[in-house]
Amino acid sequence: MIDNITMNFVKETLKSLQDEKRFTHTEGVAEEAYNLGMIFIPSEAEKLRLAGYLHDVTKCFNVDRQLALCEEYGIGINLENLTPKLLHARTGCEFARQLFGKEIVDDEIYSAIMNHTTGKAGMSLFDTIIYLADYIEINRTFEDCVNLRNYFYDNIKNATTAEEKKEVLRKTLVLSFNYTLKDLVKEDRRIDSDTVEARNYFLTTKNCF
Ligand code: DGI
Ligand code: FE
Ligand code: FE
């Protein structure tokens, strides 16, 4: 159970670690994660909100600080293949755990922070909800994000059984990875193998949840 004191402590700490725009996004992800949780795993909805608050905990740290954390935590970084944007997911899980303890940042939340940017083949339903909430939260106005939000909510309202809802989720995930991969190619940026493997996994694994 997550009590109000814990939740308020997490919120206030995050507010102090992020600039205003990032904290607005963080609150958007927390609410979206709760809403998606109510559709797919109501018993975990509160915990998903907490994970939403934590997902970008190190996002406002500069690259030097990210790299220093990688060294401190023993996270191996290949400098030649360095993609600075991806570092905050790798550092965030451990930073959050050291800050709030293993009781709050348990393995499920740790994994959701770790996988929220690239996704991962075989990722859990909990991980997936944080990944998708990050993409479609209400403050995102980028065209791909709006399209993905509309795709998900247009289709989920016609899904009645749990199986149908999970199929909508799977297809939404494939679309999200397609958007991300197209964008990365267009911008001539490096693609992490986890992003590609996550896309292939959801494309070909029908009963993934
Ligand atoms: O931290 P946020 O901005 O809220 O969102 P995020 O952690 O999902 O990061 C989104 C960015 O990460 C977006 O610009 C796409 C990018 N991204 C996702 N997978 C890859 C990637 N960037 C690169 N270079 N390579 C990837 O494989
Ligand atoms: Fe992020
Ligand atoms: Fe985010």
Short mmCIF file of N, CA, C and O in Angstrom, two decimals, residues 66-164:
data_model
loop_
_atom_site.label_atom_id
_atom_site.label_comp_id
_atom_site.label_asym_id
_atom_site.label_seq_id
_atom_site.Cartn_x
_atom_site.Cartn_y
_atom_site.Cartn_z
N GLN A 66 25.01 12.39 -15.56
CA GLN A 66 24.53 11.06 -15.94
C GLN A 66 25.71 10.07 -15.99
O GLN A 66 25.62 8.95 -15.48
N LEU A 67 26.79 10.51 -16.64
CA LEU A 67 27.95 9.63 -16.79
C LEU A 67 28.59 9.32 -15.44
O LEU A 67 29.03 8.19 -15.19
N ALA A 68 28.62 10.34 -14.56
CA ALA A 68 29.17 10.11 -13.21
C ALA A 68 28.32 9.09 -12.45
O ALA A 68 28.85 8.21 -11.75
N LEU A 69 27.00 9.18 -12.62
CA LEU A 69 26.11 8.20 -11.97
C LEU A 69 26.34 6.81 -12.55
O LEU A 69 26.35 5.82 -11.82
N CYS A 70 26.53 6.73 -13.87
CA CYS A 70 26.80 5.42 -14.50
C CYS A 70 28.04 4.79 -13.88
O CYS A 70 28.06 3.59 -13.58
N GLU A 71 29.07 5.61 -13.68
CA GLU A 71 30.30 5.09 -13.10
C GLU A 71 30.05 4.64 -11.66
O GLU A 71 30.44 3.55 -11.26
N GLU A 72 29.36 5.51 -10.90
CA GLU A 72 29.05 5.19 -9.50
C GLU A 72 28.25 3.89 -9.36
O GLU A 72 28.49 3.08 -8.48
N TYR A 73 27.31 3.69 -10.27
CA TYR A 73 26.43 2.52 -10.19
C TYR A 73 26.99 1.30 -10.94
O TYR A 73 26.35 0.25 -11.00
N GLY A 74 28.15 1.49 -11.60
CA GLY A 74 28.73 0.37 -12.34
C GLY A 74 27.95 0.02 -13.60
O GLY A 74 27.91 -1.14 -14.02
N ILE A 75 27.33 1.03 -14.21
CA ILE A 75 26.60 0.80 -15.46
C ILE A 75 27.61 0.96 -16.59
O ILE A 75 28.19 2.03 -16.76
N GLY A 76 27.84 -0.10 -17.35
CA GLY A 76 28.81 -0.05 -18.44
C GLY A 76 28.27 0.78 -19.59
O GLY A 76 27.16 0.55 -20.06
N ILE A 77 29.04 1.76 -20.03
CA ILE A 77 28.60 2.62 -21.13
C ILE A 77 29.64 2.55 -22.22
O ILE A 77 30.83 2.73 -21.98
N ASN A 78 29.18 2.26 -23.42
CA ASN A 78 30.07 2.27 -24.57
C ASN A 78 30.08 3.70 -25.13
O ASN A 78 29.12 4.14 -25.76
N LEU A 79 31.17 4.39 -24.87
CA LEU A 79 31.21 5.83 -25.22
C LEU A 79 31.06 6.08 -26.72
O LEU A 79 30.51 7.09 -27.13
N GLU A 80 31.51 5.12 -27.52
CA GLU A 80 31.39 5.29 -28.97
C GLU A 80 29.94 5.28 -29.42
O GLU A 80 29.55 5.96 -30.36
N ASN A 81 29.14 4.48 -28.71
CA ASN A 81 27.73 4.36 -29.08
C ASN A 81 26.82 5.19 -28.18
O ASN A 81 25.63 4.93 -28.09
N LEU A 82 27.42 6.14 -27.50
CA LEU A 82 26.66 6.87 -26.49
C LEU A 82 25.46 7.61 -27.09
O LEU A 82 25.58 8.36 -28.04
N THR A 83 24.29 7.37 -26.50
CA THR A 83 23.09 8.12 -26.85
C THR A 83 22.62 8.80 -25.58
O THR A 83 21.95 8.19 -24.74
N PRO A 84 23.01 10.08 -25.38
CA PRO A 84 22.75 10.75 -24.10
C PRO A 84 21.28 10.68 -23.65
O PRO A 84 21.00 10.51 -22.47
N LYS A 85 20.36 10.78 -24.63
CA LYS A 85 18.93 10.76 -24.29
C LYS A 85 18.49 9.49 -23.56
O LYS A 85 17.48 9.48 -22.86
N LEU A 86 19.23 8.40 -23.79
CA LEU A 86 18.82 7.13 -23.18
C LEU A 86 19.37 6.94 -21.77
O LEU A 86 18.91 6.05 -21.05
N LEU A 87 20.34 7.76 -21.38
CA LEU A 87 21.01 7.53 -20.09
C LEU A 87 20.08 7.65 -18.89
O LEU A 87 20.21 6.93 -17.91
N HIS A 88 19.12 8.59 -18.97
CA HIS A 88 18.29 8.86 -17.77
C HIS A 88 17.45 7.65 -17.36
O HIS A 88 17.08 7.53 -16.20
N ALA A 89 17.15 6.77 -18.30
CA ALA A 89 16.39 5.57 -17.94
C ALA A 89 17.29 4.59 -17.17
O ALA A 89 16.87 3.96 -16.19
N ARG A 90 18.55 4.52 -17.60
CA ARG A 90 19.50 3.60 -16.95
C ARG A 90 19.91 4.10 -15.56
O ARG A 90 20.11 3.31 -14.64
N THR A 91 20.08 5.43 -15.43
CA THR A 91 20.50 5.97 -14.13
C THR A 91 19.30 6.15 -13.19
O THR A 91 19.43 6.04 -11.98
N GLY A 92 18.12 6.42 -13.79
CA GLY A 92 16.95 6.79 -12.98
C GLY A 92 16.51 5.70 -12.03
O GLY A 92 16.13 5.98 -10.87
N CYS A 93 16.54 4.45 -12.48
CA CYS A 93 16.06 3.35 -11.64
C CYS A 93 16.90 3.23 -10.36
O CYS A 93 16.36 3.10 -9.25
N GLU A 94 18.22 3.31 -10.52
CA GLU A 94 19.09 3.17 -9.36
C GLU A 94 19.07 4.42 -8.48
O GLU A 94 19.04 4.32 -7.25
N PHE A 95 19.01 5.59 -9.11
CA PHE A 95 18.94 6.84 -8.36
C PHE A 95 17.67 6.86 -7.49
O PHE A 95 17.71 7.20 -6.31
N ALA A 96 16.56 6.46 -8.10
CA ALA A 96 15.29 6.44 -7.37
C ALA A 96 15.36 5.46 -6.20
O ALA A 96 14.89 5.76 -5.09
N ARG A 97 15.98 4.31 -6.43
CA ARG A 97 16.06 3.31 -5.36
C ARG A 97 16.94 3.81 -4.21
O ARG A 97 16.59 3.64 -3.04
N GLN A 98 18.04 4.47 -4.54
CA GLN A 98 18.92 4.98 -3.47
C GLN A 98 18.25 6.11 -2.70
O GLN A 98 18.46 6.28 -1.51
N LEU A 99 17.43 6.87 -3.41
CA LEU A 99 16.76 8.02 -2.79
C LEU A 99 15.59 7.58 -1.90
O LEU A 99 15.41 8.07 -0.79
N PHE A 100 14.78 6.66 -2.41
CA PHE A 100 13.53 6.31 -1.73
C PHE A 100 13.54 4.94 -1.07
O PHE A 100 12.60 4.60 -0.35
N GLY A 101 14.56 4.14 -1.36
CA GLY A 101 14.64 2.82 -0.76
C GLY A 101 13.95 1.74 -1.57
O GLY A 101 13.11 2.02 -2.43
N LYS A 102 14.35 0.50 -1.26
CA LYS A 102 13.89 -0.65 -2.05
C LYS A 102 12.42 -0.99 -1.77
O LYS A 102 11.76 -1.66 -2.56
N GLU A 103 11.92 -0.51 -0.64
CA GLU A 103 10.52 -0.81 -0.34
C GLU A 103 9.59 -0.02 -1.26
O GLU A 103 8.54 -0.53 -1.68
N ILE A 104 9.98 1.23 -1.56
CA ILE A 104 9.18 2.05 -2.49
C ILE A 104 9.55 1.70 -3.93
O ILE A 104 8.70 1.42 -4.76
N VAL A 105 10.84 1.70 -4.21
CA VAL A 105 11.30 1.37 -5.57
C VAL A 105 11.64 -0.12 -5.60
O VAL A 105 12.79 -0.53 -5.56
N ASP A 106 10.58 -0.92 -5.65
CA ASP A 106 10.78 -2.38 -5.70
C ASP A 106 11.18 -2.77 -7.13
O ASP A 106 11.32 -1.91 -8.00
N ASP A 107 11.35 -4.08 -7.36
CA ASP A 107 11.87 -4.51 -8.66
C ASP A 107 10.94 -4.14 -9.82
O ASP A 107 11.39 -3.88 -10.94
N GLU A 108 9.63 -4.12 -9.55
CA GLU A 108 8.67 -3.79 -10.61
C GLU A 108 8.82 -2.33 -11.06
O GLU A 108 8.83 -2.02 -12.26
N ILE A 109 8.94 -1.43 -10.09
CA ILE A 109 9.11 0.00 -10.42
C ILE A 109 10.49 0.24 -11.03
O ILE A 109 10.64 0.99 -12.00
N TYR A 110 11.50 -0.42 -10.48
CA TYR A 110 12.89 -0.31 -11.00
C TYR A 110 12.91 -0.66 -12.49
O TYR A 110 13.47 0.07 -13.31
N SER A 111 12.29 -1.78 -12.83
CA SER A 111 12.26 -2.25 -14.21
C SER A 111 11.49 -1.28 -15.11
O SER A 111 11.88 -1.02 -16.26
N ALA A 112 10.39 -0.74 -14.60
CA ALA A 112 9.58 0.20 -15.41
C ALA A 112 10.37 1.46 -15.74
O ALA A 112 10.28 1.99 -16.85
N ILE A 113 11.18 1.94 -14.79
CA ILE A 113 12.00 3.14 -15.05
C ILE A 113 13.08 2.77 -16.08
O ILE A 113 13.30 3.48 -17.06
N MET A 114 13.71 1.63 -15.86
CA MET A 114 14.79 1.16 -16.75
C MET A 114 14.33 1.05 -18.21
O MET A 114 15.05 1.42 -19.13
N ASN A 115 13.10 0.56 -18.42
CA ASN A 115 12.65 0.25 -19.78
C ASN A 115 11.76 1.32 -20.41
O ASN A 115 11.24 1.11 -21.51
N HIS A 116 11.59 2.45 -19.74
CA HIS A 116 10.54 3.38 -20.22
C HIS A 116 10.87 4.10 -21.52
O HIS A 116 9.97 4.55 -22.22
N THR A 117 12.15 4.19 -21.88
CA THR A 117 12.49 4.97 -23.09
C THR A 117 12.59 4.09 -24.33
O THR A 117 11.98 4.39 -25.35
N THR A 118 13.36 3.02 -24.25
CA THR A 118 13.55 2.15 -25.43
C THR A 118 12.51 1.05 -25.52
O THR A 118 12.27 0.51 -26.58
N GLY A 119 11.88 0.71 -24.38
CA GLY A 119 11.11 -0.52 -24.34
C GLY A 119 12.07 -1.69 -24.32
O GLY A 119 13.30 -1.51 -24.39
N LYS A 120 11.51 -2.91 -24.20
CA LYS A 120 12.35 -4.10 -24.20
C LYS A 120 11.51 -5.31 -24.61
O LYS A 120 10.35 -5.40 -24.20
N ALA A 121 12.11 -6.21 -25.37
CA ALA A 121 11.40 -7.44 -25.72
C ALA A 121 11.03 -8.17 -24.43
O ALA A 121 11.87 -8.28 -23.54
N GLY A 122 9.81 -8.61 -24.31
CA GLY A 122 9.38 -9.37 -23.14
C GLY A 122 9.05 -8.51 -21.93
O GLY A 122 8.82 -9.02 -20.84
N MET A 123 9.00 -7.20 -22.11
CA MET A 123 8.70 -6.32 -20.97
C MET A 123 7.32 -6.64 -20.38
O MET A 123 6.42 -7.10 -21.09
N SER A 124 7.19 -6.37 -19.08
CA SER A 124 5.95 -6.73 -18.38
C SER A 124 4.82 -5.76 -18.72
O SER A 124 5.05 -4.68 -19.28
N LEU A 125 3.61 -6.13 -18.32
CA LEU A 125 2.45 -5.24 -18.51
C LEU A 125 2.66 -3.94 -17.74
O LEU A 125 2.34 -2.85 -18.22
N PHE A 126 3.24 -4.05 -16.54
CA PHE A 126 3.52 -2.87 -15.71
C PHE A 126 4.50 -1.93 -16.44
O PHE A 126 4.26 -0.73 -16.58
N ASP A 127 5.61 -2.50 -16.96
CA ASP A 127 6.59 -1.71 -17.74
C ASP A 127 5.91 -1.02 -18.92
O ASP A 127 6.16 0.14 -19.22
N THR A 128 5.07 -1.80 -19.61
CA THR A 128 4.41 -1.33 -20.82
C THR A 128 3.53 -0.12 -20.54
O THR A 128 3.48 0.82 -21.33
N ILE A 129 2.83 -0.17 -19.41
CA ILE A 129 1.92 0.93 -19.07
C ILE A 129 2.71 2.22 -18.83
O ILE A 129 2.31 3.30 -19.29
N ILE A 130 3.84 2.13 -18.17
CA ILE A 130 4.67 3.33 -17.95
C ILE A 130 5.22 3.83 -19.29
O ILE A 130 5.19 5.03 -19.60
N TYR A 131 5.68 2.90 -20.12
CA TYR A 131 6.19 3.27 -21.45
C TYR A 131 5.12 4.01 -22.26
O TYR A 131 5.36 5.08 -22.84
N LEU A 132 3.90 3.45 -22.29
CA LEU A 132 2.83 4.06 -23.08
C LEU A 132 2.34 5.37 -22.46
O LEU A 132 2.08 6.35 -23.18
N ALA A 133 2.21 5.39 -21.14
CA ALA A 133 1.79 6.63 -20.46
C ALA A 133 2.73 7.78 -20.79
O ALA A 133 2.31 8.92 -21.01
N ASP A 134 4.02 7.48 -20.85
CA ASP A 134 5.03 8.48 -21.18
C ASP A 134 4.80 9.03 -22.60
O ASP A 134 4.97 10.22 -22.85
N TYR A 135 4.39 8.16 -23.49
CA TYR A 135 4.19 8.54 -24.89
C TYR A 135 2.91 9.37 -25.09
O TYR A 135 2.89 10.32 -25.87
N ILE A 136 1.85 9.01 -24.40
CA ILE A 136 0.53 9.61 -24.72
C ILE A 136 -0.01 10.54 -23.65
O ILE A 136 -1.15 10.98 -23.74
N GLU A 137 0.78 10.84 -22.60
CA GLU A 137 0.23 11.70 -21.54
C GLU A 137 -0.29 13.02 -22.13
O GLU A 137 0.20 13.48 -23.15
N ILE A 138 -1.23 13.63 -21.45
CA ILE A 138 -2.04 14.73 -21.98
C ILE A 138 -1.24 15.96 -22.41
O ILE A 138 -1.67 16.70 -23.30
N ASN A 139 -0.07 16.18 -21.82
CA ASN A 139 0.71 17.38 -22.18
C ASN A 139 1.56 17.21 -23.43
O ASN A 139 2.16 18.17 -23.90
N ARG A 140 1.59 16.00 -23.98
CA ARG A 140 2.35 15.76 -25.21
C ARG A 140 1.53 16.28 -26.39
O ARG A 140 0.39 15.82 -26.60
N THR A 141 2.12 17.18 -27.18
CA THR A 141 1.38 17.76 -28.31
C THR A 141 1.98 17.39 -29.66
O THR A 141 1.43 17.73 -30.70
N PHE A 142 3.11 16.69 -29.65
CA PHE A 142 3.77 16.23 -30.88
C PHE A 142 2.78 15.34 -31.66
O PHE A 142 2.04 14.55 -31.05
N GLU A 143 2.77 15.51 -32.98
CA GLU A 143 1.76 14.84 -33.80
C GLU A 143 1.68 13.32 -33.57
O GLU A 143 0.59 12.75 -33.44
N ASP A 144 2.85 12.66 -33.52
CA ASP A 144 2.86 11.20 -33.32
C ASP A 144 2.21 10.83 -31.98
O ASP A 144 1.51 9.81 -31.88
N CYS A 145 2.45 11.64 -30.97
CA CYS A 145 1.89 11.36 -29.63
C CYS A 145 0.38 11.51 -29.63
O CYS A 145 -0.35 10.68 -29.08
N VAL A 146 -0.09 12.57 -30.29
CA VAL A 146 -1.54 12.81 -30.37
C VAL A 146 -2.20 11.67 -31.16
O VAL A 146 -3.24 11.13 -30.75
N ASN A 147 -1.58 11.29 -32.27
CA ASN A 147 -2.13 10.19 -33.08
C ASN A 147 -2.17 8.88 -32.29
O ASN A 147 -3.15 8.13 -32.37
N LEU A 148 -1.11 8.64 -31.52
CA LEU A 148 -1.07 7.40 -30.75
C LEU A 148 -2.13 7.40 -29.65
O LEU A 148 -2.82 6.39 -29.43
N ARG A 149 -2.29 8.54 -28.98
CA ARG A 149 -3.33 8.68 -27.93
C ARG A 149 -4.71 8.43 -28.54
O ARG A 149 -5.51 7.66 -28.00
N ASN A 150 -4.97 9.05 -29.70
CA ASN A 150 -6.28 8.88 -30.35
C ASN A 150 -6.48 7.43 -30.78
O ASN A 150 -7.57 6.87 -30.62
N TYR A 151 -5.43 6.83 -31.33
CA TYR A 151 -5.52 5.43 -31.78
C TYR A 151 -5.91 4.54 -30.60
O TYR A 151 -6.82 3.73 -30.68
N PHE A 152 -5.20 4.73 -29.47
CA PHE A 152 -5.46 3.88 -28.31
C PHE A 152 -6.89 4.09 -27.79
O PHE A 152 -7.65 3.12 -27.63
N TYR A 153 -7.28 5.34 -27.54
CA TYR A 153 -8.59 5.58 -26.91
C TYR A 153 -9.76 5.31 -27.88
O TYR A 153 -10.82 4.85 -27.44
N ASP A 154 -9.57 5.53 -29.19
CA ASP A 154 -10.63 5.18 -30.16
C ASP A 154 -10.88 3.68 -30.17
O ASP A 154 -12.03 3.23 -30.31
N ASN A 155 -9.80 2.91 -30.07
CA ASN A 155 -9.94 1.45 -30.16
C ASN A 155 -10.32 0.80 -28.84
O ASN A 155 -11.06 -0.18 -28.82
N ILE A 156 -9.84 1.35 -27.74
CA ILE A 156 -10.10 0.70 -26.44
C ILE A 156 -11.59 0.80 -26.09
O ILE A 156 -12.13 -0.08 -25.41
N LYS A 157 -12.26 1.84 -26.57
CA LYS A 157 -13.68 1.98 -26.20
C LYS A 157 -14.56 0.91 -26.89
O LYS A 157 -15.66 0.64 -26.43
N ASN A 158 -14.06 0.33 -27.96
CA ASN A 158 -14.81 -0.74 -28.64
C ASN A 158 -14.40 -2.14 -28.17
O ASN A 158 -14.96 -3.13 -28.61
N ALA A 159 -13.40 -2.20 -27.30
CA ALA A 159 -12.93 -3.51 -26.82
C ALA A 159 -13.70 -3.86 -25.55
O ALA A 159 -13.80 -3.03 -24.64
N THR A 160 -14.26 -5.07 -25.49
CA THR A 160 -15.06 -5.43 -24.32
C THR A 160 -14.35 -6.44 -23.42
O THR A 160 -14.26 -6.24 -22.22
N THR A 161 -13.79 -7.48 -24.01
CA THR A 161 -13.14 -8.49 -23.17
C THR A 161 -11.71 -8.08 -22.84
O THR A 161 -11.11 -7.22 -23.52
N ALA A 162 -11.15 -8.72 -21.82
CA ALA A 162 -9.76 -8.46 -21.44
C ALA A 162 -8.82 -8.77 -22.60
O ALA A 162 -7.84 -8.05 -22.83
N GLU A 163 -9.14 -9.83 -23.34
CA GLU A 163 -8.29 -10.22 -24.49
C GLU A 163 -8.30 -9.12 -25.55
O GLU A 163 -7.26 -8.76 -26.10
N GLU A 164 -9.49 -8.60 -25.83
CA GLU A 164 -9.59 -7.53 -26.85
C GLU A 164 -8.82 -6.28 -26.40
O GLU A 164 -8.15 -5.63 -27.19
#
